[in-house]
Amino acid sequence: MIIEKDNYYILHTKNTTYCFRVLDTGHLEHLYYGRKITVDMEEADNWAQSGMEAFAERHTHIPGNTNTYDREHEHFTLEDMRLEMSSYGKGDIREPFVELVQADGSATCDFLFEGAKISRGKEPYQTLPGSYDDSGEAAHLTVTLLDRQYGLALELHYYVYEDCDVIARSSKLRNDSGSTVTVKRLLSTQIDFATSEYIFTTFSGTWGREMHRTDLLVQAGKYVNASYTGTSSSRANPFVMLSKCGATEDAGDCYGCNLVYSGNHYEAVEVNSYGKTRFVSGINPQAFAWQLLPGEEFEAPEAVMAFSAQGYNGMSQCMHRFVRRHIVRGEWRDKARPVILNSWEAAYFDINERKLLQLARAGKAVGIELFVMDDGWFGDRSDDTRSLGDWDANLRKLPHGLSGLCDKINKLGLDFGIWVEPEMINVNSRLYQRHPDWVIDVPDKPHAEGRNQRILDLTKTIVQDYIIAKMSEVFSSANIAYVKWDMNRTFSDYYSRGLAPEQQGEVAHRYVLGLYRCLGELVRRFPKILFEGCSAGGNRFDLGILSYFPQIWASDNTDALCRAEIQYGYSYGYPMSTVSAHVSASPNHQTFRETALDTRFSVAAFGAFGYECDLGAMTREELKKIEAQIALYKQWRDVLQQGSFYRGRSFRDNTNGGSVLVQAPGNHMEWTCVSPEGGQAVGLVLQKLTMPNTQYAYYQARGLAPEKKYHFYSGLPGVREDYQLYGDALMYGGVCLTQGFYDGDPGGERCLYRDFDAKLFFMEEE
Ligand code: DGJ
C-alpha cells in the first residue's frame, strides 16, 4: 500500500514500512525503513498527531564548517541529511546517487521535487530486465525530480510487493536540455539511516570459492562491495545485507538488497561525520561514462530491498519468495526440474557419440531424467584453445550430428541437453577468421588472455543478431530440452570498435544490454527449453540472469564440503531452486578430497539436482546407492524444489548465525527445507571433522508448524532416529543424534560420524 498525504509518502508491505517526505527546498528526506509501524492517517488532523513528524529531523542547528543549502535555509545542510537520493555538488559530500558532467563542464546538479504519481502493477523497463507482477499485487510510486538549472528530469520508481515484504526501486534520467550530458553514475537505490549501528554483510570469493560471507561493522568511513569483471562476478555478489548488531538467523533487524543486473555493480556503506549511515547500490561508476544526448533517457537497474525483524532467515524468506514469484518466470518457474546427468566431470572434452550413449545408458539405469552433453561437441573443439564461435557439431565425434545423438538419447527415455558459450570466440576459430572485428579489444594493441578466448562485442547489433540466429539454428536442430549457457572469461581491454572514443565508457553496460536482448529473444523463441546460466561456475549468479533462466550453475567446485559452504552463502539471497548442484566423483576433481556418496548426495539434493561423474567407473554398490538416492530424491523433489529453505548452525558460526561480533566457528552445517503447506520437511546435518569426546550433536528444525505432529526419521539404513514429535519440540528442542553408526560403534566416541559425513532427516505430518 502507498499513502500520499501532504508532503509525506508512506509505503507499507505486510510487515515493513518505508517513508520519506518532501522538504520545502524540494529535496526528499528519508524518514524510516524497517519493521511495520502504525500511521494513523484517518484519525490524525496533522502529521504531529499521526506520529510521522517525529521521524523528521528538525534542522534547527547546522554543524560547524559546513555549507548551508542557500540563504533562505540557514540551518539546512545537505551534508547531514537523510536523503532519498543525493546529487553531487550542493553540499552533500557523501556517496552521490547521481554524478554528471554537464555541457558546461560543471559536475554540480540539484534534483528537486516536481511531482508524484501512484499507480498499480509493473510495466517492463525499456532496456533492462526487472521484477514482474502477474497478480496486480504491486503498487507503484513515481517521483519526478527536476534539475531546473540544467533541464534534466530524474524519476525515482518504487514498487511495493506487500506479500513478499519487498520494495523495489529504480531510477531513470531524461535529458531535456539542448546539450549532451555525461552520466558518470546513476545508482538504483539509496538508504540513509539515522545511526551507525549496522553490520554490512557481503558475499565474496572467486572461481571455485563463491559466496563466502563477510561481516563488517561500519562505524566510520566507507566500505565498498563491487565487481569490475564485466559480470556480477564470483568476486563480490551484488546481494548484500545490513543488520543491526546482535541479529541472528532467527531474530533481529536485517535488510537485504540485490540488483537485477548482470554487469559491473557497486554497493557502498558510508558513515558520515555525524554518525549517519548511507547505503547505495547500482551500476559500478568505475570507468563508466554514458553520453546522454538531448531527448534521451538512461535507465538504472532495479534494486530489490527486503527487511525482516526475524533475522537473516526471515529476510531470506522474503527474498526467496520474491525471486520465485517476481523474478523467475516462464514455463519452468513452478515445474518440477529433472534429475540431470552432465558429461563434464565424466569426460571433459574427450567425448564422442559412443561414450556419451554409454554414459546416458548408465544414467537411465539409475533413474536420471535428462542427459547433458557439456563442452567439446562442436567445431574442432578438443581443448579450450579453439572453436568457440563455430557452433556446428563435430562430425568426427558425433557422426550423426546433434539430432542423431539426441534421437538416440531420447530413445533411451531421456531428455537431451547441450552446453553452449555463445558470448565467446577463440582466435583459433572460423568465426574469428571471418569477423576479427567482432571482439572486444583495443585495435592494434596487445590483449590480455583468459582461457584462450575473447569476448564477442555484444554492444553491436550485428553480433547480437548473429548470436540469436545461430543459437536459434542450434536449438531447433534437435529435440533440445535443456541448454547450459556458459561464459568463461572476465573482461579486459574494454573497447568497442562500434563506438566513438567518447562513448568507450559505455562498453560494459552496453554489453549487458546486448546480452539481455539475446537472452530475451531466445527465451521467447524457445519457451520449453530449461535454460541454466553458468559463468565459470558462479561468476554471473544474479537476478538479471534469473529474469531469463530459472537456475544457474553455482560453482565449478563440486566438493561436497566446499559446496555446502557455497550453497549456504547463496541461500541468504537466492532460493535453492535457482542453485544448480551436482554429485561428482570422489576424490573430488577440484579439491582431491574424499567424501562419502551420501554426503555428496545430501548436499546436492538441496539445489537444482543432478550428477556429474563417470557412472561407468562406479562399483555396483555405488550404482545401487545412486539409484536409491535418485528414487529418494524424486519422492521428496516437491519439498526440496518448492519448499522454504532455512539455515541453522553453520561452519562459520555455531551460535545461530550471529554476525562476526558474536561468532563462534562451528563444526556442523544444519539446513531445513519445509514444504509450502508445512506438512513435510527435509533436514540436513553435515559434520566437518570428527572430534572425539565432544558435545553431542543435535538437529534442530526450522520453519515447521509448531502445532503439527511429525514423524521424524533418518533416511539412512541402520540409523536409530525415528520419533513422533511436535513441530515446536523439533524446532525449539531438537533431536539428539545417534553417535557413530558407521561400521558398528567406533569405541563410544562422542562424535556424530566420520569426517565430512552428512545425514538427511525427513519429517512428515502425522
Ligand atoms: C565452465 C563451467 O562452469 C563448467 O561446468 C563446464 O561447463 C566448463 N566451463 C566447460 O568448458
mmCIF file of N, CA and C in Angstrom, residues 90-178:
data_model
loop_
_atom_site.group_PDB
_atom_site.id
_atom_site.type_symbol
_atom_site.label_atom_id
_atom_site.label_comp_id
_atom_site.label_asym_id
_atom_site.label_seq_id
_atom_site.Cartn_x
_atom_site.Cartn_y
_atom_site.Cartn_z
ATOM 1 N N LYS A 90 26.146 20.111 -4.113
ATOM 2 C CA LYS A 90 25.416 21.167 -3.394
ATOM 3 C C LYS A 90 25.617 21.072 -1.873
ATOM 4 N N GLY A 91 26.657 20.386 -1.480
ATOM 5 C CA GLY A 91 26.966 20.348 -0.045
ATOM 6 C C GLY A 91 26.995 18.949 0.542
ATOM 7 N N ASP A 92 26.365 17.992 -0.118
ATOM 8 C CA ASP A 92 26.449 16.612 0.374
ATOM 9 C C ASP A 92 27.769 16.034 -0.127
ATOM 10 N N ILE A 93 28.635 15.677 0.800
ATOM 11 C CA ILE A 93 29.965 15.208 0.397
ATOM 12 C C ILE A 93 30.095 13.691 0.547
ATOM 13 N N ARG A 94 28.948 12.995 0.686
ATOM 14 C CA ARG A 94 28.987 11.528 0.773
ATOM 15 C C ARG A 94 28.832 10.926 -0.627
ATOM 16 N N GLU A 95 28.687 9.589 -0.650
ATOM 17 C CA GLU A 95 28.446 8.878 -1.904
ATOM 18 C C GLU A 95 27.254 9.495 -2.625
ATOM 19 N N PRO A 96 27.433 10.028 -3.829
ATOM 20 C CA PRO A 96 26.256 10.565 -4.528
ATOM 21 C C PRO A 96 25.446 9.457 -5.184
ATOM 22 N N PHE A 97 24.189 9.742 -5.430
ATOM 23 C CA PHE A 97 23.295 8.830 -6.159
ATOM 24 C C PHE A 97 23.465 9.075 -7.653
ATOM 25 N N VAL A 98 23.674 10.347 -7.972
ATOM 26 C CA VAL A 98 23.826 10.712 -9.381
ATOM 27 C C VAL A 98 25.031 11.633 -9.522
ATOM 28 N N GLU A 99 25.803 11.413 -10.574
ATOM 29 C CA GLU A 99 27.002 12.204 -10.812
ATOM 30 C C GLU A 99 27.077 12.455 -12.319
ATOM 31 N N LEU A 100 27.118 13.726 -12.702
ATOM 32 C CA LEU A 100 27.047 14.072 -14.126
ATOM 33 C C LEU A 100 28.172 15.039 -14.497
ATOM 34 N N VAL A 101 28.471 15.096 -15.779
ATOM 35 C CA VAL A 101 29.245 16.245 -16.255
ATOM 36 C C VAL A 101 28.321 16.986 -17.212
ATOM 37 N N GLN A 102 27.960 18.187 -16.803
ATOM 38 C CA GLN A 102 27.016 18.975 -17.602
ATOM 39 C C GLN A 102 27.725 19.494 -18.859
ATOM 40 N N ALA A 103 26.930 20.023 -19.758
ATOM 41 C CA ALA A 103 27.509 20.504 -21.024
ATOM 42 C C ALA A 103 28.564 21.587 -20.790
ATOM 43 N N ASP A 104 28.419 22.371 -19.705
ATOM 44 C CA ASP A 104 29.400 23.443 -19.456
ATOM 45 C C ASP A 104 30.616 22.929 -18.676
ATOM 46 N N GLY A 105 30.654 21.625 -18.416
ATOM 47 C CA GLY A 105 31.807 21.054 -17.711
ATOM 48 C C GLY A 105 31.603 20.941 -16.214
ATOM 49 N N SER A 106 30.543 21.560 -15.704
ATOM 50 C CA SER A 106 30.288 21.503 -14.269
ATOM 51 C C SER A 106 29.815 20.112 -13.859
ATOM 52 N N ALA A 107 30.179 19.707 -12.629
ATOM 53 C CA ALA A 107 29.721 18.413 -12.119
ATOM 54 C C ALA A 107 28.563 18.586 -11.141
ATOM 55 N N THR A 108 28.154 19.819 -10.923
ATOM 56 C CA THR A 108 27.101 20.070 -9.939
ATOM 57 C C THR A 108 25.720 19.818 -10.532
ATOM 58 N N CYS A 109 24.895 19.172 -9.750
ATOM 59 C CA CYS A 109 23.488 19.035 -10.146
ATOM 60 C C CYS A 109 22.634 19.106 -8.886
ATOM 61 N N ASP A 110 21.358 19.346 -9.059
ATOM 62 C CA ASP A 110 20.485 19.532 -7.906
ATOM 63 C C ASP A 110 19.067 19.159 -8.311
ATOM 64 N N PHE A 111 18.656 17.962 -7.911
ATOM 65 C CA PHE A 111 17.335 17.486 -8.329
ATOM 66 C C PHE A 111 16.302 17.761 -7.238
ATOM 67 N N LEU A 112 15.246 18.469 -7.620
ATOM 68 C CA LEU A 112 14.230 18.884 -6.649
ATOM 69 C C LEU A 112 12.850 18.400 -7.081
ATOM 70 N N PHE A 113 12.018 18.181 -6.094
ATOM 71 C CA PHE A 113 10.697 17.569 -6.305
ATOM 72 C C PHE A 113 9.849 18.352 -7.311
ATOM 73 N N GLU A 114 9.266 17.583 -8.226
ATOM 74 C CA GLU A 114 8.369 18.194 -9.197
ATOM 75 C C GLU A 114 6.958 17.631 -9.053
ATOM 76 N N GLY A 115 6.853 16.315 -8.830
ATOM 77 C CA GLY A 115 5.523 15.720 -8.698
ATOM 78 C C GLY A 115 5.632 14.230 -8.418
ATOM 79 N N ALA A 116 4.482 13.618 -8.103
ATOM 80 C CA ALA A 116 4.480 12.179 -7.824
ATOM 81 C C ALA A 116 3.193 11.570 -8.331
ATOM 82 N N LYS A 117 3.262 10.281 -8.624
ATOM 83 C CA LYS A 117 2.092 9.587 -9.169
ATOM 84 C C LYS A 117 2.041 8.185 -8.580
ATOM 85 N N ILE A 118 0.843 7.752 -8.207
ATOM 86 C CA ILE A 118 0.707 6.381 -7.690
ATOM 87 C C ILE A 118 -0.114 5.579 -8.696
ATOM 88 N N SER A 119 0.346 4.380 -8.997
ATOM 89 C CA SER A 119 -0.421 3.528 -9.920
ATOM 90 C C SER A 119 -0.297 2.079 -9.455
ATOM 91 N N ARG A 120 -0.923 1.180 -10.187
ATOM 92 C CA ARG A 120 -0.837 -0.245 -9.833
ATOM 93 C C ARG A 120 -0.095 -1.005 -10.910
ATOM 94 N N GLY A 121 0.482 -2.134 -10.511
ATOM 95 C CA GLY A 121 1.109 -3.022 -11.482
ATOM 96 C C GLY A 121 2.522 -2.607 -11.828
ATOM 97 N N LYS A 122 3.114 -3.379 -12.712
ATOM 98 C CA LYS A 122 4.528 -3.160 -13.040
ATOM 99 C C LYS A 122 4.720 -3.271 -14.540
ATOM 100 N N GLU A 123 5.104 -2.168 -15.146
ATOM 101 C CA GLU A 123 5.436 -2.161 -16.577
ATOM 102 C C GLU A 123 6.867 -2.650 -16.739
ATOM 103 N N PRO A 124 7.184 -3.364 -17.841
ATOM 104 C CA PRO A 124 8.591 -3.733 -18.060
ATOM 105 C C PRO A 124 9.428 -2.489 -18.341
ATOM 106 N N TYR A 125 10.715 -2.566 -17.994
ATOM 107 C CA TYR A 125 11.621 -1.472 -18.342
ATOM 108 C C TYR A 125 11.873 -1.496 -19.847
ATOM 109 N N GLN A 126 12.394 -0.381 -20.358
ATOM 110 C CA GLN A 126 12.648 -0.330 -21.813
ATOM 111 C C GLN A 126 13.885 -1.130 -22.197
ATOM 112 N N THR A 127 14.910 -1.069 -21.344
ATOM 113 C CA THR A 127 16.188 -1.679 -21.749
ATOM 114 C C THR A 127 16.634 -2.814 -20.852
ATOM 115 N N LEU A 128 16.089 -2.922 -19.677
ATOM 116 C CA LEU A 128 16.624 -3.850 -18.670
ATOM 117 C C LEU A 128 15.574 -4.831 -18.184
ATOM 118 N N PRO A 129 15.991 -5.994 -17.699
ATOM 119 C CA PRO A 129 15.008 -6.873 -17.062
ATOM 120 C C PRO A 129 14.628 -6.308 -15.699
ATOM 121 N N GLY A 130 13.515 -6.751 -15.175
ATOM 122 C CA GLY A 130 13.101 -6.286 -13.859
ATOM 123 C C GLY A 130 12.129 -7.276 -13.271
ATOM 124 N N SER A 131 11.724 -7.020 -12.043
ATOM 125 C CA SER A 131 10.713 -7.878 -11.435
ATOM 126 C C SER A 131 9.419 -7.717 -12.227
ATOM 127 N N TYR A 132 8.546 -8.698 -12.152
ATOM 128 C CA TYR A 132 7.263 -8.590 -12.833
ATOM 129 C C TYR A 132 6.160 -8.931 -11.840
ATOM 130 N N ASP A 133 4.975 -8.517 -12.184
ATOM 131 C CA ASP A 133 3.860 -8.683 -11.262
ATOM 132 C C ASP A 133 2.672 -9.187 -12.056
ATOM 133 N N ASP A 134 2.461 -10.511 -12.061
ATOM 134 C CA ASP A 134 1.345 -11.029 -12.855
ATOM 135 C C ASP A 134 0.056 -11.111 -12.059
ATOM 136 N N SER A 135 0.103 -10.658 -10.788
ATOM 137 C CA SER A 135 -1.105 -10.742 -9.979
ATOM 138 C C SER A 135 -1.700 -9.368 -9.717
ATOM 139 N N GLY A 136 -1.050 -8.340 -10.222
ATOM 140 C CA GLY A 136 -1.543 -6.973 -9.959
ATOM 141 C C GLY A 136 -1.321 -6.564 -8.520
ATOM 142 N N GLU A 137 -0.413 -7.267 -7.848
ATOM 143 C CA GLU A 137 -0.173 -7.040 -6.421
ATOM 144 C C GLU A 137 0.603 -5.747 -6.163
ATOM 145 N N ALA A 138 1.473 -5.403 -7.095
ATOM 146 C CA ALA A 138 2.417 -4.315 -6.823
ATOM 147 C C ALA A 138 1.765 -2.936 -6.924
ATOM 148 N N ALA A 139 2.099 -2.079 -5.966
ATOM 149 C CA ALA A 139 1.726 -0.668 -6.060
ATOM 150 C C ALA A 139 2.978 0.086 -6.504
ATOM 151 N N HIS A 140 2.789 1.134 -7.292
ATOM 152 C CA HIS A 140 3.917 1.809 -7.928
ATOM 153 C C HIS A 140 3.865 3.306 -7.645
ATOM 154 N N LEU A 141 4.943 3.824 -7.111
ATOM 155 C CA LEU A 141 5.057 5.271 -6.886
ATOM 156 C C LEU A 141 6.167 5.821 -7.782
ATOM 157 N N THR A 142 5.816 6.831 -8.553
ATOM 158 C CA THR A 142 6.836 7.510 -9.369
ATOM 159 C C THR A 142 7.020 8.920 -8.825
ATOM 160 N N VAL A 143 8.227 9.242 -8.459
ATOM 161 C CA VAL A 143 8.512 10.613 -8.022
ATOM 162 C C VAL A 143 9.392 11.253 -9.087
ATOM 163 N N THR A 144 8.978 12.419 -9.560
ATOM 164 C CA THR A 144 9.793 13.113 -10.562
ATOM 165 C C THR A 144 10.508 14.288 -9.911
ATOM 166 N N LEU A 145 11.816 14.349 -10.158
ATOM 167 C CA LEU A 145 12.643 15.443 -9.646
ATOM 168 C C LEU A 145 13.250 16.167 -10.849
ATOM 169 N N LEU A 146 13.409 17.452 -10.707
ATOM 170 C CA LEU A 146 13.990 18.208 -11.829
ATOM 171 C C LEU A 146 15.244 18.950 -11.400
ATOM 172 N N ASP A 147 16.238 18.932 -12.268
ATOM 173 C CA ASP A 147 17.342 19.863 -12.117
ATOM 174 C C ASP A 147 17.007 21.031 -13.047
ATOM 175 N N ARG A 148 16.436 22.080 -12.458
ATOM 176 C CA ARG A 148 15.894 23.174 -13.284
ATOM 177 C C ARG A 148 17.005 24.025 -13.885
ATOM 178 N N GLN A 149 18.175 24.003 -13.247
ATOM 179 C CA GLN A 149 19.287 24.802 -13.782
ATOM 180 C C GLN A 149 19.755 24.262 -15.129
ATOM 181 N N TYR A 150 19.691 22.930 -15.257
ATOM 182 C CA TYR A 150 20.263 22.320 -16.463
ATOM 183 C C TYR A 150 19.243 21.604 -17.338
ATOM 184 N N GLY A 151 17.993 21.552 -16.904
ATOM 185 C CA GLY A 151 16.963 20.914 -17.736
ATOM 186 C C GLY A 151 17.055 19.409 -17.775
ATOM 187 N N LEU A 152 17.199 18.807 -16.594
ATOM 188 C CA LEU A 152 17.247 17.337 -16.518
ATOM 189 C C LEU A 152 16.119 16.843 -15.627
ATOM 190 N N ALA A 153 15.579 15.677 -15.964
ATOM 191 C CA ALA A 153 14.495 15.105 -15.144
ATOM 192 C C ALA A 153 14.938 13.746 -14.629
ATOM 193 N N LEU A 154 14.708 13.519 -13.349
ATOM 194 C CA LEU A 154 15.071 12.235 -12.741
ATOM 195 C C LEU A 154 13.815 11.606 -12.152
ATOM 196 N N GLU A 155 13.535 10.381 -12.576
ATOM 197 C CA GLU A 155 12.388 9.669 -11.994
ATOM 198 C C GLU A 155 12.902 8.639 -11.000
ATOM 199 N N LEU A 156 12.293 8.646 -9.800
ATOM 200 C CA LEU A 156 12.561 7.587 -8.828
ATOM 201 C C LEU A 156 11.322 6.704 -8.798
ATOM 202 N N HIS A 157 11.519 5.419 -9.020
ATOM 203 C CA HIS A 157 10.390 4.483 -9.018
ATOM 204 C C HIS A 157 10.454 3.588 -7.792
ATOM 205 N N TYR A 158 9.300 3.393 -7.161
ATOM 206 C CA TYR A 158 9.195 2.495 -6.006
ATOM 207 C C TYR A 158 8.085 1.496 -6.312
ATOM 208 N N TYR A 159 8.387 0.211 -6.158
ATOM 209 C CA TYR A 159 7.377 -0.838 -6.366
ATOM 210 C C TYR A 159 7.199 -1.578 -5.045
ATOM 211 N N VAL A 160 5.967 -1.669 -4.590
ATOM 212 C CA VAL A 160 5.712 -2.268 -3.280
ATOM 213 C C VAL A 160 5.090 -3.648 -3.467
ATOM 214 N N TYR A 161 5.832 -4.679 -3.102
ATOM 215 C CA TYR A 161 5.337 -6.063 -3.155
ATOM 216 C C TYR A 161 4.980 -6.471 -1.730
ATOM 217 N N GLU A 162 3.699 -6.254 -1.381
ATOM 218 C CA GLU A 162 3.292 -6.377 0.019
ATOM 219 C C GLU A 162 3.560 -7.744 0.605
ATOM 220 N N ASP A 163 3.145 -8.792 -0.131
ATOM 221 C CA ASP A 163 3.216 -10.142 0.406
ATOM 222 C C ASP A 163 4.636 -10.615 0.657
ATOM 223 N N CYS A 164 5.546 -10.132 -0.149
ATOM 224 C CA CYS A 164 6.942 -10.577 -0.027
ATOM 225 C C CYS A 164 7.749 -9.673 0.897
ATOM 226 N N ASP A 165 7.128 -8.610 1.413
ATOM 227 C CA ASP A 165 7.873 -7.626 2.202
ATOM 228 C C ASP A 165 9.067 -7.083 1.428
ATOM 229 N N VAL A 166 8.829 -6.805 0.173
ATOM 230 C CA VAL A 166 9.895 -6.287 -0.693
ATOM 231 C C VAL A 166 9.485 -4.944 -1.274
ATOM 232 N N ILE A 167 10.420 -4.018 -1.269
ATOM 233 C CA ILE A 167 10.246 -2.759 -2.006
ATOM 234 C C ILE A 167 11.363 -2.704 -3.046
ATOM 235 N N ALA A 168 10.961 -2.561 -4.300
ATOM 236 C CA ALA A 168 11.960 -2.481 -5.367
ATOM 237 C C ALA A 168 12.065 -1.030 -5.813
ATOM 238 N N ARG A 169 13.269 -0.603 -6.123
ATOM 239 C CA ARG A 169 13.480 0.783 -6.571
ATOM 240 C C ARG A 169 14.267 0.804 -7.865
ATOM 241 N N SER A 170 14.000 1.807 -8.688
ATOM 242 C CA SER A 170 14.851 2.030 -9.851
ATOM 243 C C SER A 170 14.811 3.519 -10.179
ATOM 244 N N SER A 171 15.677 3.947 -11.084
ATOM 245 C CA SER A 171 15.690 5.370 -11.424
ATOM 246 C C SER A 171 15.909 5.541 -12.923
ATOM 247 N N LYS A 172 15.494 6.686 -13.402
ATOM 248 C CA LYS A 172 15.632 6.968 -14.835
ATOM 249 C C LYS A 172 15.919 8.458 -15.020
ATOM 250 N N LEU A 173 16.904 8.752 -15.847
ATOM 251 C CA LEU A 173 17.282 10.145 -16.085
ATOM 252 C C LEU A 173 16.932 10.535 -17.507
ATOM 253 N N ARG A 174 16.321 11.709 -17.665
ATOM 254 C CA ARG A 174 15.982 12.186 -19.010
ATOM 255 C C ARG A 174 16.676 13.516 -19.260
ATOM 256 N N ASN A 175 17.275 13.610 -20.418
ATOM 257 C CA ASN A 175 17.976 14.857 -20.760
ATOM 258 C C ASN A 175 17.033 15.763 -21.546
ATOM 259 N N ASP A 176 16.445 16.730 -20.848
ATOM 260 C CA ASP A 176 15.540 17.678 -21.513
ATOM 261 C C ASP A 176 16.269 18.957 -21.911
ATOM 262 N N SER A 177 17.577 18.935 -21.761
ATOM 263 C CA SER A 177 18.330 20.135 -22.148
ATOM 264 C C SER A 177 18.674 20.030 -23.630
ATOM 265 N N GLY A 178 19.299 21.054 -24.143
ATOM 266 C CA GLY A 178 19.635 21.028 -25.576
ATOM 267 C C GLY A 178 21.029 20.469 -25.821
#
